[in-house]
């Protein structure tokens, strides 16, 4: 079968011209072939990511899901025990409830405090005055420092007897607490340390604030709006998408708190009275201290479910207060 057919075309000059006209089937075949080649080229370009995802993410993810239903401890066979690991968390493991409480406590306080602190800092730094770039750099620096080094620094700062924090409190007549040695003050100490590194969020808010149209503030000035009214009715709605993004990512990150407690407590024990025994630290101890991988995998999947539920709730509630230029929810 020929892929094209000849067609006699009469032009205005009267001389017939023979032209080639490809059949629709042949054109479609050629188009599909080109599309297939483009798809193949695209898959080749992203193949390193696909291989990494399948081998380093999806594979271990499915393995941990399977292990959560077994009594696997690295050296033994994976014997299926059903939901026993999940039942054990809620009925037999007291440290599980303690670690979950400590983590939720940290999330409840750290997310709103760091978000509000970053917004306030961005508002203060969003002024065109001499030397402002210097202050922006100073406030952002803690966000790029190495985590472990920062933790050791704060262990010195929070020392009850020689730490700079208690020394400064003593200057104003306040007897500073024992911080990392007092179960009632260990989590507030971590919150204080977290507030010190809000520069990363500040940079996001500062960038979007500088993108807000000055005409909106000029119109508000003409109407006699106060600084608070301009902030509440103009600034907050315009930066609400970044607030929404920051709340979701901060919530996920706060549930994953681990390094602070592992480094700043003796042998990763979780501090005095298990006050810093966070969920991930307890999961780590089960996985790599007693090698109960099946139970640790079950804890990991429960945390995944909790985070997914909270993210879905935030996504649902975000439609009520997040302002987009195309309209709410767009």
GROMACS .gro file of C-alpha atoms in nm:
model
  330
    1UNK     CA    1   0.000   0.000   0.000
    2UNK     CA    2   0.138   0.340  -0.094
    3UNK     CA    3   0.176   0.598   0.178
    4UNK     CA    4   0.077   0.888  -0.049
    5UNK     CA    5  -0.141   0.953  -0.350
    6UNK     CA    6  -0.109   1.186  -0.650
    7UNK     CA    7  -0.371   1.458  -0.696
    8UNK     CA    8  -0.435   1.661  -1.010
    9UNK     CA    9  -0.464   2.030  -0.918
   10UNK     CA   10  -0.579   2.295  -1.171
   11UNK     CA   11  -0.420   2.628  -1.101
   12UNK     CA   12  -0.560   2.962  -1.219
   13UNK     CA   13  -0.313   2.979  -1.512
   14UNK     CA   14  -0.478   2.672  -1.653
   15UNK     CA   15  -0.177   2.439  -1.635
   16UNK     CA   16  -0.238   2.125  -1.433
   17UNK     CA   17   0.014   2.052  -1.161
   18UNK     CA   18   0.066   1.719  -0.997
   19UNK     CA   19   0.115   1.748  -0.624
   20UNK     CA   20   0.175   1.486  -0.356
   21UNK     CA   21  -0.086   1.467  -0.084
   22UNK     CA   22  -0.018   1.236   0.206
   23UNK     CA   23  -0.301   1.035   0.341
   24UNK     CA   24  -0.434   1.113   0.687
   25UNK     CA   25  -0.321   0.775   0.812
   26UNK     CA   26   0.039   0.839   0.710
   27UNK     CA   27   0.039   1.187   0.872
   28UNK     CA   28  -0.091   1.047   1.194
   29UNK     CA   29   0.168   0.774   1.190
   30UNK     CA   30   0.446   1.026   1.147
   31UNK     CA   31   0.302   1.250   1.421
   32UNK     CA   32   0.282   0.961   1.669
   33UNK     CA   33   0.635   0.860   1.588
   34UNK     CA   34   0.762   1.210   1.660
   35UNK     CA   35   0.565   1.223   1.984
   36UNK     CA   36   0.707   0.887   2.089
   37UNK     CA   37   1.058   1.011   2.022
   38UNK     CA   38   0.995   1.323   2.230
   39UNK     CA   39   0.857   1.114   2.515
   40UNK     CA   40   1.155   0.881   2.501
   41UNK     CA   41   1.395   1.175   2.515
   42UNK     CA   42   1.209   1.315   2.814
   43UNK     CA   43   1.221   0.985   3.001
   44UNK     CA   44   1.593   0.954   2.930
   45UNK     CA   45   1.655   1.298   3.080
   46UNK     CA   46   1.463   1.216   3.399
   47UNK     CA   47   1.585   0.856   3.422
   48UNK     CA   48   1.845   0.936   3.696
   49UNK     CA   49   1.566   1.071   3.915
   50UNK     CA   50   1.338   0.776   3.832
   51UNK     CA   51   1.612   0.525   3.918
   52UNK     CA   52   1.688   0.708   4.241
   53UNK     CA   53   1.321   0.729   4.335
   54UNK     CA   54   1.255   0.361   4.268
   55UNK     CA   55   1.573   0.237   4.434
   56UNK     CA   56   1.620   0.482   4.719
   57UNK     CA   57   1.267   0.602   4.801
   58UNK     CA   58   0.985   0.383   4.677
   59UNK     CA   59   1.171   0.056   4.738
   60UNK     CA   60   1.258   0.127   5.103
   61UNK     CA   61   0.911   0.278   5.152
   62UNK     CA   62   0.737  -0.042   5.045
   63UNK     CA   63   0.987  -0.252   5.241
   64UNK     CA   64   0.915  -0.057   5.562
   65UNK     CA   65   0.542  -0.099   5.504
   66UNK     CA   66   0.586  -0.473   5.476
   67UNK     CA   67   0.820  -0.480   5.776
   68UNK     CA   68   0.565  -0.297   5.992
   69UNK     CA   69   0.352  -0.612   5.990
   70UNK     CA   70   0.640  -0.838   6.097
   71UNK     CA   71   0.874  -0.892   6.393
   72UNK     CA   72   1.178  -0.816   6.179
   73UNK     CA   73   1.497  -0.730   6.372
   74UNK     CA   74   1.756  -0.728   6.089
   75UNK     CA   75   1.904  -1.070   6.174
   76UNK     CA   76   1.580  -1.269   6.186
   77UNK     CA   77   1.332  -1.369   5.919
   78UNK     CA   78   1.036  -1.142   5.861
   79UNK     CA   79   0.759  -1.333   6.036
   80UNK     CA   80   0.416  -1.189   5.968
   81UNK     CA   81   0.239  -1.082   6.291
   82UNK     CA   82  -0.038  -0.866   6.148
   83UNK     CA   83  -0.129  -0.554   6.347
   84UNK     CA   84   0.059  -0.653   6.662
   85UNK     CA   85   0.316  -0.374   6.625
   86UNK     CA   86   0.040  -0.115   6.597
   87UNK     CA   87  -0.146  -0.261   6.895
   88UNK     CA   88   0.175  -0.255   7.097
   89UNK     CA   89   0.215   0.119   7.043
   90UNK     CA   90  -0.118   0.204   7.204
   91UNK     CA   91  -0.140  -0.066   7.470
   92UNK     CA   92   0.210  -0.165   7.584
   93UNK     CA   93   0.458   0.114   7.507
   94UNK     CA   94   0.437   0.396   7.762
   95UNK     CA   95   0.729   0.576   7.597
   96UNK     CA   96   0.529   0.592   7.275
   97UNK     CA   97   0.264   0.806   7.442
   98UNK     CA   98   0.532   1.020   7.606
   99UNK     CA   99   0.716   1.075   7.278
  100UNK     CA  100   0.394   1.158   7.092
  101UNK     CA  101   0.293   1.407   7.360
  102UNK     CA  102   0.636   1.575   7.353
  103UNK     CA  103   0.624   1.602   6.975
  104UNK     CA  104   0.271   1.745   6.965
  105UNK     CA  105   0.367   1.995   7.236
  106UNK     CA  106   0.662   2.108   7.028
  107UNK     CA  107   0.452   2.135   6.711
  108UNK     CA  108   0.174   2.333   6.879
  109UNK     CA  109   0.413   2.598   7.009
  110UNK     CA  110   0.693   2.604   6.752
  111UNK     CA  111   0.481   2.647   6.437
  112UNK     CA  112   0.285   2.959   6.541
  113UNK     CA  113   0.582   3.112   6.726
  114UNK     CA  114   0.827   3.074   6.438
  115UNK     CA  115   0.569   3.187   6.182
  116UNK     CA  116   0.474   3.497   6.380
  117UNK     CA  117   0.838   3.569   6.457
  118UNK     CA  118   0.940   3.545   6.091
  119UNK     CA  119   0.654   3.776   5.985
  120UNK     CA  120   0.735   4.033   6.254
  121UNK     CA  121   1.102   4.027   6.163
  122UNK     CA  122   1.021   4.067   5.793
  123UNK     CA  123   0.797   4.367   5.867
  124UNK     CA  124   1.075   4.533   6.067
  125UNK     CA  125   1.332   4.468   5.795
  126UNK     CA  126   1.103   4.579   5.511
  127UNK     CA  127   1.208   4.943   5.536
  128UNK     CA  128   1.438   5.136   5.310
  129UNK     CA  129   1.677   5.285   5.562
  130UNK     CA  130   2.055   5.300   5.572
  131UNK     CA  131   2.225   4.979   5.684
  132UNK     CA  132   1.916   4.757   5.644
  133UNK     CA  133   2.104   4.506   5.425
  134UNK     CA  134   2.347   4.447   5.709
  135UNK     CA  135   2.069   4.364   5.954
  136UNK     CA  136   1.898   4.136   5.701
  137UNK     CA  137   2.220   3.942   5.663
  138UNK     CA  138   2.276   3.916   6.039
  139UNK     CA  139   1.926   3.781   6.103
  140UNK     CA  140   1.952   3.532   5.817
  141UNK     CA  141   2.291   3.387   5.914
  142UNK     CA  142   2.161   3.145   6.184
  143UNK     CA  143   1.947   2.973   5.919
  144UNK     CA  144   2.255   2.861   5.725
  145UNK     CA  145   2.474   2.747   6.015
  146UNK     CA  146   2.544   2.377   6.068
  147UNK     CA  147   2.288   2.212   6.292
  148UNK     CA  148   2.521   2.014   6.521
  149UNK     CA  149   2.750   2.313   6.575
  150UNK     CA  150   2.448   2.526   6.667
  151UNK     CA  151   2.328   2.266   6.918
  152UNK     CA  152   2.665   2.261   7.096
  153UNK     CA  153   2.665   2.641   7.097
  154UNK     CA  154   2.324   2.651   7.262
  155UNK     CA  155   2.428   2.390   7.517
  156UNK     CA  156   2.692   2.638   7.629
  157UNK     CA  157   2.455   2.935   7.617
  158UNK     CA  158   2.194   2.750   7.826
  159UNK     CA  159   2.436   2.626   8.090
  160UNK     CA  160   2.270   2.697   8.429
  161UNK     CA  161   2.583   2.834   8.596
  162UNK     CA  162   2.806   2.977   8.321
  163UNK     CA  163   2.567   3.020   8.027
  164UNK     CA  164   2.522   3.362   7.869
  165UNK     CA  165   2.140   3.337   7.884
  166UNK     CA  166   2.125   3.299   8.263
  167UNK     CA  167   2.402   3.554   8.304
  168UNK     CA  168   2.197   3.813   8.115
  169UNK     CA  169   1.886   3.722   8.315
  170UNK     CA  170   2.087   3.776   8.632
  171UNK     CA  171   2.166   4.131   8.520
  172UNK     CA  172   1.796   4.216   8.555
  173UNK     CA  173   1.750   4.025   8.878
  174UNK     CA  174   1.601   3.704   8.735
  175UNK     CA  175   1.727   3.368   8.857
  176UNK     CA  176   1.753   3.166   8.537
  177UNK     CA  177   1.622   2.808   8.525
  178UNK     CA  178   1.829   2.494   8.474
  179UNK     CA  179   1.707   2.475   8.112
  180UNK     CA  180   1.825   2.142   7.967
  181UNK     CA  181   1.854   1.987   8.315
  182UNK     CA  182   1.500   2.068   8.428
  183UNK     CA  183   1.216   1.864   8.269
  184UNK     CA  184   0.985   2.166   8.287
  185UNK     CA  185   1.225   2.387   8.090
  186UNK     CA  186   1.378   2.153   7.832
  187UNK     CA  187   1.113   2.204   7.563
  188UNK     CA  188   1.096   2.584   7.618
  189UNK     CA  189   1.475   2.581   7.573
  190UNK     CA  190   1.437   2.418   7.232
  191UNK     CA  191   1.165   2.666   7.141
  192UNK     CA  192   1.397   2.951   7.231
  193UNK     CA  193   1.666   2.798   7.012
  194UNK     CA  194   1.416   2.757   6.729
  195UNK     CA  195   1.315   3.122   6.748
  196UNK     CA  196   1.680   3.219   6.702
  197UNK     CA  197   1.680   3.066   6.352
  198UNK     CA  198   1.367   3.216   6.198
  199UNK     CA  199   1.577   3.392   5.935
  200UNK     CA  200   1.487   3.139   5.667
  201UNK     CA  201   1.117   3.213   5.697
  202UNK     CA  202   1.190   3.583   5.733
  203UNK     CA  203   1.357   3.582   5.391
  204UNK     CA  204   1.046   3.434   5.227
  205UNK     CA  205   0.814   3.688   5.387
  206UNK     CA  206   1.048   3.975   5.310
  207UNK     CA  207   1.058   3.876   4.942
  208UNK     CA  208   0.680   3.866   4.903
  209UNK     CA  209   0.629   4.185   5.105
  210UNK     CA  210   0.853   4.373   4.865
  211UNK     CA  211   0.632   4.250   4.583
  212UNK     CA  212   0.316   4.408   4.726
  213UNK     CA  213   0.204   4.702   4.514
  214UNK     CA  214   0.292   5.040   4.677
  215UNK     CA  215  -0.027   5.186   4.528
  216UNK     CA  216  -0.230   4.978   4.772
  217UNK     CA  217  -0.057   5.138   5.069
  218UNK     CA  218  -0.086   5.484   4.912
  219UNK     CA  219  -0.460   5.436   4.872
  220UNK     CA  220  -0.482   5.326   5.235
  221UNK     CA  221  -0.289   5.636   5.344
  222UNK     CA  222  -0.537   5.854   5.156
  223UNK     CA  223  -0.822   5.683   5.341
  224UNK     CA  224  -0.645   5.750   5.671
  225UNK     CA  225  -0.565   5.389   5.757
  226UNK     CA  226  -0.340   5.325   6.057
  227UNK     CA  227  -0.024   5.110   6.029
  228UNK     CA  228  -0.206   4.821   6.196
  229UNK     CA  229  -0.500   4.849   5.955
  230UNK     CA  230  -0.263   4.849   5.656
  231UNK     CA  231  -0.086   4.543   5.793
  232UNK     CA  232  -0.410   4.355   5.867
  233UNK     CA  233  -0.606   4.446   5.553
  234UNK     CA  234  -0.325   4.465   5.296
  235UNK     CA  235  -0.003   4.295   5.405
  236UNK     CA  236  -0.150   3.982   5.564
  237UNK     CA  237  -0.386   3.895   5.275
  238UNK     CA  238  -0.111   3.951   5.019
  239UNK     CA  239   0.140   3.729   5.200
  240UNK     CA  240  -0.117   3.463   5.300
  241UNK     CA  241   0.001   3.211   5.033
  242UNK     CA  242   0.350   3.216   5.186
  243UNK     CA  243   0.202   3.187   5.536
  244UNK     CA  244   0.007   2.884   5.415
  245UNK     CA  245   0.320   2.729   5.266
  246UNK     CA  246   0.524   2.804   5.578
  247UNK     CA  247   0.265   2.657   5.814
  248UNK     CA  248   0.246   2.330   5.621
  249UNK     CA  249   0.622   2.285   5.584
  250UNK     CA  250   0.688   2.392   5.943
  251UNK     CA  251   0.430   2.146   6.073
  252UNK     CA  252   0.588   1.861   5.878
  253UNK     CA  253   0.937   1.964   5.988
  254UNK     CA  254   0.836   1.999   6.354
  255UNK     CA  255   0.694   1.647   6.360
  256UNK     CA  256   1.033   1.527   6.234
  257UNK     CA  257   1.235   1.686   6.517
  258UNK     CA  258   1.522   1.454   6.604
  259UNK     CA  259   1.872   1.604   6.589
  260UNK     CA  260   1.821   1.854   6.870
  261UNK     CA  261   1.718   1.590   7.123
  262UNK     CA  262   1.972   1.335   7.001
  263UNK     CA  263   2.269   1.572   7.024
  264UNK     CA  264   2.169   1.776   7.330
  265UNK     CA  265   2.080   1.483   7.558
  266UNK     CA  266   2.317   1.225   7.701
  267UNK     CA  267   2.350   0.932   7.459
  268UNK     CA  268   2.026   1.037   7.291
  269UNK     CA  269   1.831   0.929   7.598
  270UNK     CA  270   1.568   1.199   7.569
  271UNK     CA  271   1.675   1.427   7.850
  272UNK     CA  272   1.566   1.437   8.214
  273UNK     CA  273   1.239   1.258   8.275
  274UNK     CA  274   1.209   1.178   7.902
  275UNK     CA  275   1.108   1.541   7.851
  276UNK     CA  276   1.294   1.553   7.519
  277UNK     CA  277   1.204   1.203   7.404
  278UNK     CA  278   1.045   1.304   7.077
  279UNK     CA  279   0.868   1.064   6.843
  280UNK     CA  280   1.153   1.033   6.595
  281UNK     CA  281   1.408   0.981   6.872
  282UNK     CA  282   1.201   0.701   7.023
  283UNK     CA  283   1.164   0.548   6.677
  284UNK     CA  284   1.541   0.574   6.622
  285UNK     CA  285   1.612   0.402   6.954
  286UNK     CA  286   1.380   0.117   6.864
  287UNK     CA  287   1.535   0.080   6.521
  288UNK     CA  288   1.907   0.120   6.591
  289UNK     CA  289   1.947   0.060   6.964
  290UNK     CA  290   1.739  -0.255   7.011
  291UNK     CA  291   1.708  -0.330   6.634
  292UNK     CA  292   1.332  -0.378   6.649
  293UNK     CA  293   1.287  -0.274   6.287
  294UNK     CA  294   0.933  -0.404   6.256
  295UNK     CA  295   0.810  -0.189   6.544
  296UNK     CA  296   1.008   0.114   6.426
  297UNK     CA  297   0.857   0.076   6.077
  298UNK     CA  298   0.509   0.071   6.227
  299UNK     CA  299   0.590   0.392   6.416
  300UNK     CA  300   0.714   0.553   6.096
  301UNK     CA  301   0.393   0.472   5.911
  302UNK     CA  302   0.177   0.601   6.194
  303UNK     CA  303   0.371   0.928   6.183
  304UNK     CA  304   0.319   0.939   5.806
  305UNK     CA  305  -0.057   0.900   5.853
  306UNK     CA  306  -0.067   1.173   6.120
  307UNK     CA  307   0.125   1.417   5.901
  308UNK     CA  308  -0.089   1.340   5.597
  309UNK     CA  309  -0.412   1.399   5.793
  310UNK     CA  310  -0.287   1.730   5.932
  311UNK     CA  311  -0.169   1.839   5.586
  312UNK     CA  312  -0.510   1.755   5.439
  313UNK     CA  313  -0.680   1.954   5.717
  314UNK     CA  314  -0.452   2.252   5.651
  315UNK     CA  315  -0.525   2.230   5.279
  316UNK     CA  316  -0.897   2.228   5.350
  317UNK     CA  317  -0.887   2.516   5.598
  318UNK     CA  318  -0.651   2.714   5.377
  319UNK     CA  319  -0.930   2.780   5.129
  320UNK     CA  320  -1.102   2.998   5.390
  321UNK     CA  321  -0.820   3.242   5.461
  322UNK     CA  322  -0.558   3.221   5.186
  323UNK     CA  323  -0.589   3.503   4.934
  324UNK     CA  324  -0.484   3.446   4.574
  325UNK     CA  325  -0.479   3.707   4.301
  326UNK     CA  326  -0.718   3.496   4.095
  327UNK     CA  327  -0.957   3.459   4.385
  328UNK     CA  328  -0.977   3.232   4.689
  329UNK     CA  329  -0.902   2.872   4.615
  330UNK     CA  330  -0.776   2.946   4.266
   0.00000   0.00000   0.00000
